[in-house]
PDB file of C-alpha atoms in Angstrom:
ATOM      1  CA  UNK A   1       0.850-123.544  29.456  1.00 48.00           C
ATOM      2  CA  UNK A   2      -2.050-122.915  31.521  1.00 61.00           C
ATOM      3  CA  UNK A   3      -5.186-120.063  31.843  1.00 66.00           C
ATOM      4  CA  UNK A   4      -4.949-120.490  35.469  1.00 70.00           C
ATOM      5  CA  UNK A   5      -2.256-118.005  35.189  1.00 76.00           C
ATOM      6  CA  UNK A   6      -4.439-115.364  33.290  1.00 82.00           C
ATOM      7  CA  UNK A   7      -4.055-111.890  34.900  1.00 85.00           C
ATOM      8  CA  UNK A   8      -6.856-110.333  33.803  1.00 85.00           C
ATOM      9  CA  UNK A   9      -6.575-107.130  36.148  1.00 87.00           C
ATOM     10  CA  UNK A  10      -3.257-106.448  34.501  1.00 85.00           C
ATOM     11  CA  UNK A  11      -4.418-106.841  30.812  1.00 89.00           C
ATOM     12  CA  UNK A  12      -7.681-104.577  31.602  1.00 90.00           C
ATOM     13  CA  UNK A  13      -5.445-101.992  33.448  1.00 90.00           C
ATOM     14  CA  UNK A  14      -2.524-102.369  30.381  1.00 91.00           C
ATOM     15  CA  UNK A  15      -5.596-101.525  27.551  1.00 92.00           C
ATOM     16  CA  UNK A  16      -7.032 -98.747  29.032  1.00 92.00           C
ATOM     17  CA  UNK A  17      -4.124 -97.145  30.305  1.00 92.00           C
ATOM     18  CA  UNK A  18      -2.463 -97.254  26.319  1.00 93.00           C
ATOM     19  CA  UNK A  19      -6.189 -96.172  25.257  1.00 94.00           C
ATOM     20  CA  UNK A  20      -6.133 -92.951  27.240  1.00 93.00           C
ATOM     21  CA  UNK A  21      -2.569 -92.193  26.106  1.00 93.00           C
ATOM     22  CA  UNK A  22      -3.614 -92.473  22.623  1.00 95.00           C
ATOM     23  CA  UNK A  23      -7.295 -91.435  22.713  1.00 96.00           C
ATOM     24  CA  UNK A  24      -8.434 -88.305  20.560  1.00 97.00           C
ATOM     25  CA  UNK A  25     -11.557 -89.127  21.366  1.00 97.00           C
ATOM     26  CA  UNK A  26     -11.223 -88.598  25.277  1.00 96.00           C
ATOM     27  CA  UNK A  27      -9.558 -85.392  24.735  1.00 96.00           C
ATOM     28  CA  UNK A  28     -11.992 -83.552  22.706  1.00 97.00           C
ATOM     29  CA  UNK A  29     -15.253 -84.688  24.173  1.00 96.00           C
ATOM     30  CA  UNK A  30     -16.674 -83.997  27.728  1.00 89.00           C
ATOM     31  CA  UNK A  31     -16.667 -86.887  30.224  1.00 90.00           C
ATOM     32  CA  UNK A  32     -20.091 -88.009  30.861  1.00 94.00           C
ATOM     33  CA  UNK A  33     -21.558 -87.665  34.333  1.00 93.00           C
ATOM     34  CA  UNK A  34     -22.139 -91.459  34.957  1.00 94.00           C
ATOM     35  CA  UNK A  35     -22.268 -94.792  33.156  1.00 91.00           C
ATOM     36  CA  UNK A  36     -24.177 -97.079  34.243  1.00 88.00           C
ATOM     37  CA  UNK A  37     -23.359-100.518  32.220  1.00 85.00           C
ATOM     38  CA  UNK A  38     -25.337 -99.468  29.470  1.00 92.00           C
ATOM     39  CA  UNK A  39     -25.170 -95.969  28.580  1.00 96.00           C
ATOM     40  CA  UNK A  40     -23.219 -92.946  29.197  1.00 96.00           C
ATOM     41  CA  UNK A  41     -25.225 -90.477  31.183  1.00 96.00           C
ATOM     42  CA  UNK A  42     -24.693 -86.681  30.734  1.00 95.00           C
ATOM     43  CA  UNK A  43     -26.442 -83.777  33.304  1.00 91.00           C
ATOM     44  CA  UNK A  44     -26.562 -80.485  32.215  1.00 84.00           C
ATOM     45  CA  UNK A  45     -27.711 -77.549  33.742  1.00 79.00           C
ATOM     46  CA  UNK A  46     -28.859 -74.421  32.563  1.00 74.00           C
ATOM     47  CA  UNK A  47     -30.232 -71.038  33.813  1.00 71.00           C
ATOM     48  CA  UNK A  48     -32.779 -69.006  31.539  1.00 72.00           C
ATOM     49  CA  UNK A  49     -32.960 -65.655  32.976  1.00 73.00           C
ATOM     50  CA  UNK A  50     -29.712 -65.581  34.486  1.00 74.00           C
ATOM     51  CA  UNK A  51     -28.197 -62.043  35.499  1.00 80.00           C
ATOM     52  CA  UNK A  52     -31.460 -59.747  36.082  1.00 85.00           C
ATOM     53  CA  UNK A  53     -31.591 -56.096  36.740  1.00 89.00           C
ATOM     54  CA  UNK A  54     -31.704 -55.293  41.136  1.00 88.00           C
ATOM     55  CA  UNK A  55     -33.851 -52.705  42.239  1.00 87.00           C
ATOM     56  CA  UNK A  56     -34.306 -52.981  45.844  1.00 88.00           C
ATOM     57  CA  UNK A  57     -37.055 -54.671  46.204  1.00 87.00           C
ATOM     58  CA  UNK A  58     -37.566 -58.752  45.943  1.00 89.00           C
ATOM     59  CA  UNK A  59     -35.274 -61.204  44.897  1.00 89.00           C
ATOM     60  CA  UNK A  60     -36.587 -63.326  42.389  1.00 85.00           C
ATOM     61  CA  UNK A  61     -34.685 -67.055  42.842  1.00 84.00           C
ATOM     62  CA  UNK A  62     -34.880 -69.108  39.556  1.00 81.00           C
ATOM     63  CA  UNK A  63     -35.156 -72.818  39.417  1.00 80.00           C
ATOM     64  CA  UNK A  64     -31.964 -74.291  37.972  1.00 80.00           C
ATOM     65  CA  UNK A  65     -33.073 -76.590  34.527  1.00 80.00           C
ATOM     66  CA  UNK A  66     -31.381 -79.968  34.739  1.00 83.00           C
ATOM     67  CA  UNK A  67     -31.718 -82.201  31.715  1.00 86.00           C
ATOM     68  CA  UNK A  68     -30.273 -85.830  31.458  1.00 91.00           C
ATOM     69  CA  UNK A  69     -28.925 -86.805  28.348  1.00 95.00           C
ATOM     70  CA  UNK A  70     -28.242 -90.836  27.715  1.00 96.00           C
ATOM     71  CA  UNK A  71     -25.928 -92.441  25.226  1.00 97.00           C
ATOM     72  CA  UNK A  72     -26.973 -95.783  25.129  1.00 97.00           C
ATOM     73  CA  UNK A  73     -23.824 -98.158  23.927  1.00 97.00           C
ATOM     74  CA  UNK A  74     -25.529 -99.374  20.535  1.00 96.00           C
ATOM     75  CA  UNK A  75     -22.128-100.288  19.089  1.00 97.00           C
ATOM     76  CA  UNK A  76     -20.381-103.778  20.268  1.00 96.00           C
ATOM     77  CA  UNK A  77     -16.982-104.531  19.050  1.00 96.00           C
ATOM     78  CA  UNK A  78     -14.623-107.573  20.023  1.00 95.00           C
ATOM     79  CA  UNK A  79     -10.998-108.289  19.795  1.00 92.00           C
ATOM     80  CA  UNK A  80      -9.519-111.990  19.844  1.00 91.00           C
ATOM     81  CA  UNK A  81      -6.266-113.462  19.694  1.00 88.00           C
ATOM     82  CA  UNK A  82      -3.838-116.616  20.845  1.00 88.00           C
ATOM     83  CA  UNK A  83      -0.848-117.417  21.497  1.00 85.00           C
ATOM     84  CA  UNK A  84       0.962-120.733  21.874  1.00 85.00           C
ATOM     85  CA  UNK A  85       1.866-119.770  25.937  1.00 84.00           C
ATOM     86  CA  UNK A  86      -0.073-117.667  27.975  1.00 87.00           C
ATOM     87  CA  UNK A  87       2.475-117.627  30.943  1.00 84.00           C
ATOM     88  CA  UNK A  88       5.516-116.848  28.588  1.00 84.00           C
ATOM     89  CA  UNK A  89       3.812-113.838  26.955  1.00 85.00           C
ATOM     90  CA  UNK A  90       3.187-112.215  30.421  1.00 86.00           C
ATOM     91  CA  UNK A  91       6.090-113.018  31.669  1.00 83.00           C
ATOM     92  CA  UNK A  92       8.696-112.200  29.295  1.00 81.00           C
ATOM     93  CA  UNK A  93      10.943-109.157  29.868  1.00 84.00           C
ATOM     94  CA  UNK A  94       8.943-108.140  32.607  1.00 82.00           C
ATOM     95  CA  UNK A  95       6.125-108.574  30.708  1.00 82.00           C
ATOM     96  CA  UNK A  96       7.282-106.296  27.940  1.00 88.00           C
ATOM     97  CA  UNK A  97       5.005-108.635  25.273  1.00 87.00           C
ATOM     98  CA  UNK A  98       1.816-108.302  27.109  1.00 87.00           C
ATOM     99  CA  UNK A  99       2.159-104.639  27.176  1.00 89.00           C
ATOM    100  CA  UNK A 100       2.897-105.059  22.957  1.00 91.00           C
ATOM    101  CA  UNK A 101       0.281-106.874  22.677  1.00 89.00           C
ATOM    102  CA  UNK A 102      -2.084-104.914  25.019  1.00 90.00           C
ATOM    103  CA  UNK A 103      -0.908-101.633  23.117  1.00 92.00           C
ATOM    104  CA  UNK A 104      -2.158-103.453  19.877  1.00 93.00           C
ATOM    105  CA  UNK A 105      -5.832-103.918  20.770  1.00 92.00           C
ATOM    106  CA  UNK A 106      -6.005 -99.912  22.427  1.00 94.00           C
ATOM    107  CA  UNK A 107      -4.506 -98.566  19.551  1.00 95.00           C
ATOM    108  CA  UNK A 108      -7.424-100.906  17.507  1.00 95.00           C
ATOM    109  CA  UNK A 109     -10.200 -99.559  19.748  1.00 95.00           C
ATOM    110  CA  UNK A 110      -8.967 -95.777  19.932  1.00 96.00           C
ATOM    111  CA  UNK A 111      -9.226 -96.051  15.589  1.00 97.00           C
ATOM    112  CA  UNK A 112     -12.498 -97.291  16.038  1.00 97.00           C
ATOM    113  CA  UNK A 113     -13.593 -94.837  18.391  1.00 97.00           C
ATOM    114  CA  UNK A 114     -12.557 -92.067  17.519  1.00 98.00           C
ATOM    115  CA  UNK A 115     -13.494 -92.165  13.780  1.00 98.00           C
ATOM    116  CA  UNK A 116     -17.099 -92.773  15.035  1.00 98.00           C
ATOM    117  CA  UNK A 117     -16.589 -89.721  17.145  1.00 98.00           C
ATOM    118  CA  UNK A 118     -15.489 -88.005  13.948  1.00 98.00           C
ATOM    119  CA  UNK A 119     -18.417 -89.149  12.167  1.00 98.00           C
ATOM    120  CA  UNK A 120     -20.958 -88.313  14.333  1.00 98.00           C
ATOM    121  CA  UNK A 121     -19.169 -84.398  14.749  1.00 98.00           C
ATOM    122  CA  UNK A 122     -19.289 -83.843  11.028  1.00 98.00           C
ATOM    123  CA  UNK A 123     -23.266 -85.506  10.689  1.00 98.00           C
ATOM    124  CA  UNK A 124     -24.189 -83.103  13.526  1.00 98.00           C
ATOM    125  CA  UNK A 125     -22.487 -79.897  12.826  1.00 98.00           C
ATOM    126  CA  UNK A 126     -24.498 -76.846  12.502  1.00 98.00           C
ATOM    127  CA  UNK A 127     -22.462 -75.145  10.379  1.00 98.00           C
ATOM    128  CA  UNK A 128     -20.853 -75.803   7.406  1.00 98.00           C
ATOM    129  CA  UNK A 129     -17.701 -74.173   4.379  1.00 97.00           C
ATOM    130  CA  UNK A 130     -17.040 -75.208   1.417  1.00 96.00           C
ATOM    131  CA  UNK A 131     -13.912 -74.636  -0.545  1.00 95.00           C
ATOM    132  CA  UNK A 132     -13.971 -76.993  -3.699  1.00 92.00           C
ATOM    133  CA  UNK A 133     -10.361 -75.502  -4.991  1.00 93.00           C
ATOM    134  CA  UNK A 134      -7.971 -75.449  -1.426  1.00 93.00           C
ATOM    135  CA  UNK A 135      -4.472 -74.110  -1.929  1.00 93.00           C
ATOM    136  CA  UNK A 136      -2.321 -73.518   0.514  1.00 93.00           C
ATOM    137  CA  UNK A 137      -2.586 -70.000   1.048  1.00 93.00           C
ATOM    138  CA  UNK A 138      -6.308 -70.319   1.950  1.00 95.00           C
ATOM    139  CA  UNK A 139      -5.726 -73.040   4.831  1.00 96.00           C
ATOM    140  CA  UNK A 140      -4.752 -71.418   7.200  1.00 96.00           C
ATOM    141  CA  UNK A 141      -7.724 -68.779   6.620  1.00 96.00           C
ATOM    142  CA  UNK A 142     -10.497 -71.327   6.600  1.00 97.00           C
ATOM    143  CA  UNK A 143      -9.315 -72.569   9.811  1.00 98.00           C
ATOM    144  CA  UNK A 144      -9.915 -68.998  11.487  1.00 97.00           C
ATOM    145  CA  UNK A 145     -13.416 -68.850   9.243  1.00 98.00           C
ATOM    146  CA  UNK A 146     -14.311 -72.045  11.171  1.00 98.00           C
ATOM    147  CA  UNK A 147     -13.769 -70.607  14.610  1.00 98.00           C
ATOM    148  CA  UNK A 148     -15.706 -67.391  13.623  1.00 98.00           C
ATOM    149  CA  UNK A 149     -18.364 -69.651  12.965  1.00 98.00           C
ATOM    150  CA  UNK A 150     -18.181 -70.770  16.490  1.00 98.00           C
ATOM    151  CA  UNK A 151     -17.725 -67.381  17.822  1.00 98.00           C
ATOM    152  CA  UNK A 152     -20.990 -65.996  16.045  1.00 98.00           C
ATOM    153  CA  UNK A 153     -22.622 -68.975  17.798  1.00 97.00           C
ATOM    154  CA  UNK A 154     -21.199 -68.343  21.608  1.00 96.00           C
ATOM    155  CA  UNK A 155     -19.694 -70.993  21.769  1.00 97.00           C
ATOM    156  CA  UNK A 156     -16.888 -71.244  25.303  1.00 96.00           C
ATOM    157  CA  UNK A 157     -13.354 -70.223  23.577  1.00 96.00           C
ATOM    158  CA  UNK A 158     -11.739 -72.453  25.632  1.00 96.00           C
ATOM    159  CA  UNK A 159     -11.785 -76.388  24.887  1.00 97.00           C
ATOM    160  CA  UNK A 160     -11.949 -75.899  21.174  1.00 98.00           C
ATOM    161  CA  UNK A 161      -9.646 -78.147  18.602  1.00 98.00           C
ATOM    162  CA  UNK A 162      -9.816 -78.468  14.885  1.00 98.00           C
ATOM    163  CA  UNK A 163      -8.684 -81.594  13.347  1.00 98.00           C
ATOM    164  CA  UNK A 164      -7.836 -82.654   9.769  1.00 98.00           C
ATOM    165  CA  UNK A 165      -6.054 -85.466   7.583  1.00 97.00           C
ATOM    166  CA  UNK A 166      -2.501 -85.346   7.588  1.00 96.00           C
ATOM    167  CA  UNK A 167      -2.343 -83.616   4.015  1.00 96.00           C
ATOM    168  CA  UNK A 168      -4.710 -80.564   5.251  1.00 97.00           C
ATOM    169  CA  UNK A 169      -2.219 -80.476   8.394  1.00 96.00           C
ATOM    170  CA  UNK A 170       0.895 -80.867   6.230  1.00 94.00           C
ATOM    171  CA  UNK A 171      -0.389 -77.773   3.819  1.00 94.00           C
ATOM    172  CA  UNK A 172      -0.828 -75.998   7.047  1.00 95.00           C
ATOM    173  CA  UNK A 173       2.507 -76.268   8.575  1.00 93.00           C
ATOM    174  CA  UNK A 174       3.926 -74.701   5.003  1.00 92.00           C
ATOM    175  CA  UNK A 175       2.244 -71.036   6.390  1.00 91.00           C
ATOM    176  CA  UNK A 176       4.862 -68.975   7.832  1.00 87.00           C
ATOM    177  CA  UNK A 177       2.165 -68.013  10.445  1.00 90.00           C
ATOM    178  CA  UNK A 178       2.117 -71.265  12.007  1.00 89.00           C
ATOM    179  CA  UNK A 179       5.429 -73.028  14.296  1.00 80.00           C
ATOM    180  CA  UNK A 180       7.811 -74.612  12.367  1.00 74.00           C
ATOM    181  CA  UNK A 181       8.912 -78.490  13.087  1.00 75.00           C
ATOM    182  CA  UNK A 182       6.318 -78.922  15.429  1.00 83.00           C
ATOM    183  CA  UNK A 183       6.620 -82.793  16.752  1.00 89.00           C
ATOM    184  CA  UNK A 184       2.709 -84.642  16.401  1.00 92.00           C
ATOM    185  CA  UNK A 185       1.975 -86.654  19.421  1.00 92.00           C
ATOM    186  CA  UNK A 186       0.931 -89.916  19.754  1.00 90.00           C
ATOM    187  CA  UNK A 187      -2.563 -88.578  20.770  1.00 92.00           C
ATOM    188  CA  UNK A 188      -1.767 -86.461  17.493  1.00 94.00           C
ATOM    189  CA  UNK A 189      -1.575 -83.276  18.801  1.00 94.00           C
ATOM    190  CA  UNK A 190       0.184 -81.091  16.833  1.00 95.00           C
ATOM    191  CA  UNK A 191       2.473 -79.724  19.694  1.00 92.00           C
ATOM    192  CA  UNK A 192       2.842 -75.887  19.383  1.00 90.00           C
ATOM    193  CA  UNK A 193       0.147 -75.791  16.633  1.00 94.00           C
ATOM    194  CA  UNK A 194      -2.645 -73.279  17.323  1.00 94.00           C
ATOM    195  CA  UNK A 195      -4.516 -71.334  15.285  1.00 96.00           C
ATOM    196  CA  UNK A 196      -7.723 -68.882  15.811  1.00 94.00           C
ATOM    197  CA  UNK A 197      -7.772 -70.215  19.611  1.00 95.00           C
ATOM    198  CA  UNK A 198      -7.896 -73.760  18.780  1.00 97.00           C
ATOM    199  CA  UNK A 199      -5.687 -76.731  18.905  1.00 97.00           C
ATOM    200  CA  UNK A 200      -4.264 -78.778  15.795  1.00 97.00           C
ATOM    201  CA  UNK A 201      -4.754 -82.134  15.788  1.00 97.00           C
ATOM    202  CA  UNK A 202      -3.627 -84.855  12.994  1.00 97.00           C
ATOM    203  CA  UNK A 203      -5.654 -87.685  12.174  1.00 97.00           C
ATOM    204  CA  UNK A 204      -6.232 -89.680   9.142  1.00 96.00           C
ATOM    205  CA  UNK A 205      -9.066 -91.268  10.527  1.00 98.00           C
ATOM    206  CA  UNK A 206     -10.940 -87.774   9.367  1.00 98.00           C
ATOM    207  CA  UNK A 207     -13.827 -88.042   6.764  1.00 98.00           C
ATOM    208  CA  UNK A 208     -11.697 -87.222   3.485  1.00 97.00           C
ATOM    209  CA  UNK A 209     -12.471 -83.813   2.783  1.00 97.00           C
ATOM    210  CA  UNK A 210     -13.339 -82.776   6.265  1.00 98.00           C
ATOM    211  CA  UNK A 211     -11.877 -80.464   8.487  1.00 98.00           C
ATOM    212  CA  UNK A 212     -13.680 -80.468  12.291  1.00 98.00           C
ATOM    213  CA  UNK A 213     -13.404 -77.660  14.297  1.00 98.00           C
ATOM    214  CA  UNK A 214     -15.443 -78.170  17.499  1.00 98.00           C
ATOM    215  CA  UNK A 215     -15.607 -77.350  21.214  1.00 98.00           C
ATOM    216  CA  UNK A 216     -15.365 -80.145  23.830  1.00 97.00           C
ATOM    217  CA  UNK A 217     -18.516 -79.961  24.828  1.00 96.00           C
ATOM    218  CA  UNK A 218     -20.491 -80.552  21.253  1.00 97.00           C
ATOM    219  CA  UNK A 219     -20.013 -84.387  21.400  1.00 97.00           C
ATOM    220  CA  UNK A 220     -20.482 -87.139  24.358  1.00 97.00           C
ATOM    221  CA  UNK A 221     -19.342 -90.668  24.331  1.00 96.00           C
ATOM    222  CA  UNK A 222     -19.162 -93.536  26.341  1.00 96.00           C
ATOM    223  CA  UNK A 223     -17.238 -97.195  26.009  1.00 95.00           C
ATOM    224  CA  UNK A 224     -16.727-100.280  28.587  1.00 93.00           C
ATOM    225  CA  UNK A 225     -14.186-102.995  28.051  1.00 90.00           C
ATOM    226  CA  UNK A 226     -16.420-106.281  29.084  1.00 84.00           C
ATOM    227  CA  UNK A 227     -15.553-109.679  28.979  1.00 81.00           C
ATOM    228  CA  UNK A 228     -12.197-109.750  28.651  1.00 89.00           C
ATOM    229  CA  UNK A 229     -11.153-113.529  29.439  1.00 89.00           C
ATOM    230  CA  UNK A 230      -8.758-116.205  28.757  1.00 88.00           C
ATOM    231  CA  UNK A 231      -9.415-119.811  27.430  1.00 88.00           C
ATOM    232  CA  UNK A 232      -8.131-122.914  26.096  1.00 87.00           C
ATOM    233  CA  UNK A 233      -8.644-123.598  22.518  1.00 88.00           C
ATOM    234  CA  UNK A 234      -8.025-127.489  22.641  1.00 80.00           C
ATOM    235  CA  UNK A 235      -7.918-127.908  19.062  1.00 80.00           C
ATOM    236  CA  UNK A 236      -4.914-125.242  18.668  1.00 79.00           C
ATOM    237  CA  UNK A 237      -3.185-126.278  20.986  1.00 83.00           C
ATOM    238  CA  UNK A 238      -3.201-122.731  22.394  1.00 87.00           C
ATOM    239  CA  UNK A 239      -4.000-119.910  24.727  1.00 88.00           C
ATOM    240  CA  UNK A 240      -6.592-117.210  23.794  1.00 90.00           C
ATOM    241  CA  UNK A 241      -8.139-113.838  25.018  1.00 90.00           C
ATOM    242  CA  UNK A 242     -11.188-112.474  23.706  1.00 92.00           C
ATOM    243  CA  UNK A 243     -12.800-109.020  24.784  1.00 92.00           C
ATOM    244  CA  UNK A 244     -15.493-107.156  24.469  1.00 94.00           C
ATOM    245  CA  UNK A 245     -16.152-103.352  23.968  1.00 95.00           C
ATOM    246  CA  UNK A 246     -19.311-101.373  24.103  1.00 96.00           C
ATOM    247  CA  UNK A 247     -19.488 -97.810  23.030  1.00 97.00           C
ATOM    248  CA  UNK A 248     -22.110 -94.675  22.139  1.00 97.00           C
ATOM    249  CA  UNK A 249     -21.222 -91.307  20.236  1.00 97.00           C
ATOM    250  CA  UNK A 250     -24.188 -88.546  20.425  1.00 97.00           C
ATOM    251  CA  UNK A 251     -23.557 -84.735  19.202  1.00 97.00           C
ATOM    252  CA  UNK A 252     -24.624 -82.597  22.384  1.00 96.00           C
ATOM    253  CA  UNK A 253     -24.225 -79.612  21.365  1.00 96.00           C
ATOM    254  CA  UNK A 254     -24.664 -79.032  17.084  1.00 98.00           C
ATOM    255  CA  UNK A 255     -24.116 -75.047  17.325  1.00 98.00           C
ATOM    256  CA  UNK A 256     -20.230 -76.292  18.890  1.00 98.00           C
ATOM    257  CA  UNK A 257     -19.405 -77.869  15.652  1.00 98.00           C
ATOM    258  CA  UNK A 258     -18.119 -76.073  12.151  1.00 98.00           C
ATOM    259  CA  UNK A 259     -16.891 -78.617   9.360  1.00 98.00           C
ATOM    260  CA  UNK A 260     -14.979 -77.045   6.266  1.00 98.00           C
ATOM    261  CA  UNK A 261     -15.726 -79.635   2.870  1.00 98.00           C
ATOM    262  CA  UNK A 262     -12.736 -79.237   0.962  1.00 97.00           C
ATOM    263  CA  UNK A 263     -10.675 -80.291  -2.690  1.00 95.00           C
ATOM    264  CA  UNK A 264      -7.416 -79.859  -2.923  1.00 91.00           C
ATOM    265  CA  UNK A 265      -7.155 -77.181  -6.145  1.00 86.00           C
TER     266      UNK A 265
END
């Protein structure tokens, strides 16, 4: 049993290549421009009087806007666990156990993640439905009232997704309008599952109550694994990893957000 062993590039690359399998999050939120160790930075550009009227004479050049939005990573998170052999648990079956166990503490950071991500959406949203008495006739209906929300605000068709707790998704899938037997994937994408333009996704890490419809561009975030090292607990007798991960959630874009508040009837 021995540290000296550790292969740290291979947990690192094992965590964050099951987080982006799994990771709602990074699916319905822009990639920032940059991160720079502490924040996530995001440049946006914009163009007031964009397409203006030609009549022969002068061409009038506007200066492009650029704005710089930071997400600072105010939220620090750790994971730590042994084991009683270091070298056994990467080695065994090809290393089958370290991938286990590395598949473990993504699948703990994507729930963490991605419910702040689903917090911060539904705090920021500019608009808002209520239904206090949802059957499940009217599901599929508020669904296509929460992208005409979004359409009434111009918000880019493409990149949108709405996502709900498994029993809002599960009333869904009863309307003959939507596919039937459609397989969730482990990113919990509903596969096949689209309605008013935007992508079903199933996740119980949802505010109860809550449905989100957003585009991908209404919420930023940034995270960085840190830290992540082996050591020798003496007094255990055992091998340990700890790690460290740093994250940020900010809404960019409020007008790219509708949230339905619901009761079941």
């Amino acid at each position: 049993m021995s540290i000296d062993t550790y292969k740290k590039q291979l947990w690192e690359q094992a965590i964050i290549e099951e987080y982006a399998n799994i990771s709602i999050a990074d699916m319905i939120t822009e990639q920032p421009s940059d991160m720079n160790g502490t924040c996530a930075i995001y440049n946006r550009s914009n163009i007031t009087n964009g397409l203006q009227d030609y009549d022969g004479g002068d061409i009038n050049f506007e200066e492009i806007n650029t704005v710089e939005t930071k997400i600072f990573f105010n939220v620090a998170k750790y994971f730590a666990f042994q084991m009683k052999d270091l070298d056994k648990v990467q080695a065994v079956n090809g290393g089958a156990l370290m991938l286990k166990t590395a598949r473990d503490m993504a699948q703990a950071v994507k729930d963490c993640i991605d419910a702040a991500v689903f917090a911060e959406a539904v705090a920021g949203a500019e608009h808002n439905i209520e239904n206090q008495a949802l059957a499940v006739e009217d599901v599929y209906n508020e669904i296509v009232a929460l992208g005409t929300a979004l359409d009434e605000a111009n918000v880019p068709s493409a990149g949108r997704f709405v996502i709900a707790r498994p029993e809002f998704v599960n009333m869904l899938a009863l309307d003959v309008r939507v596919v039937d037997n459609a397989q969730v994937l482990p990113n919990g994408i509903v596969q096949g599952m689209q309605v008013n333009g935007m992508q079903v996704i199933k996740s119980n890490l949802v505010p109860e109550g809550k449905v989100i419809a957003l585009n991908s561009e209404a919420v930023g975030y940034g995270k960085q694994l840190d830290e992540l090292e082996a050591i020798r607990l003496e007094k255990n007798f055992a091998d340990a990893i700890k790690g460290l991960v740093n994250f940020g959630v900010k809404t960019l874009r409020p007008e790219a957000i509708a949230v339905l508040d619901y009761k079941l009837a």
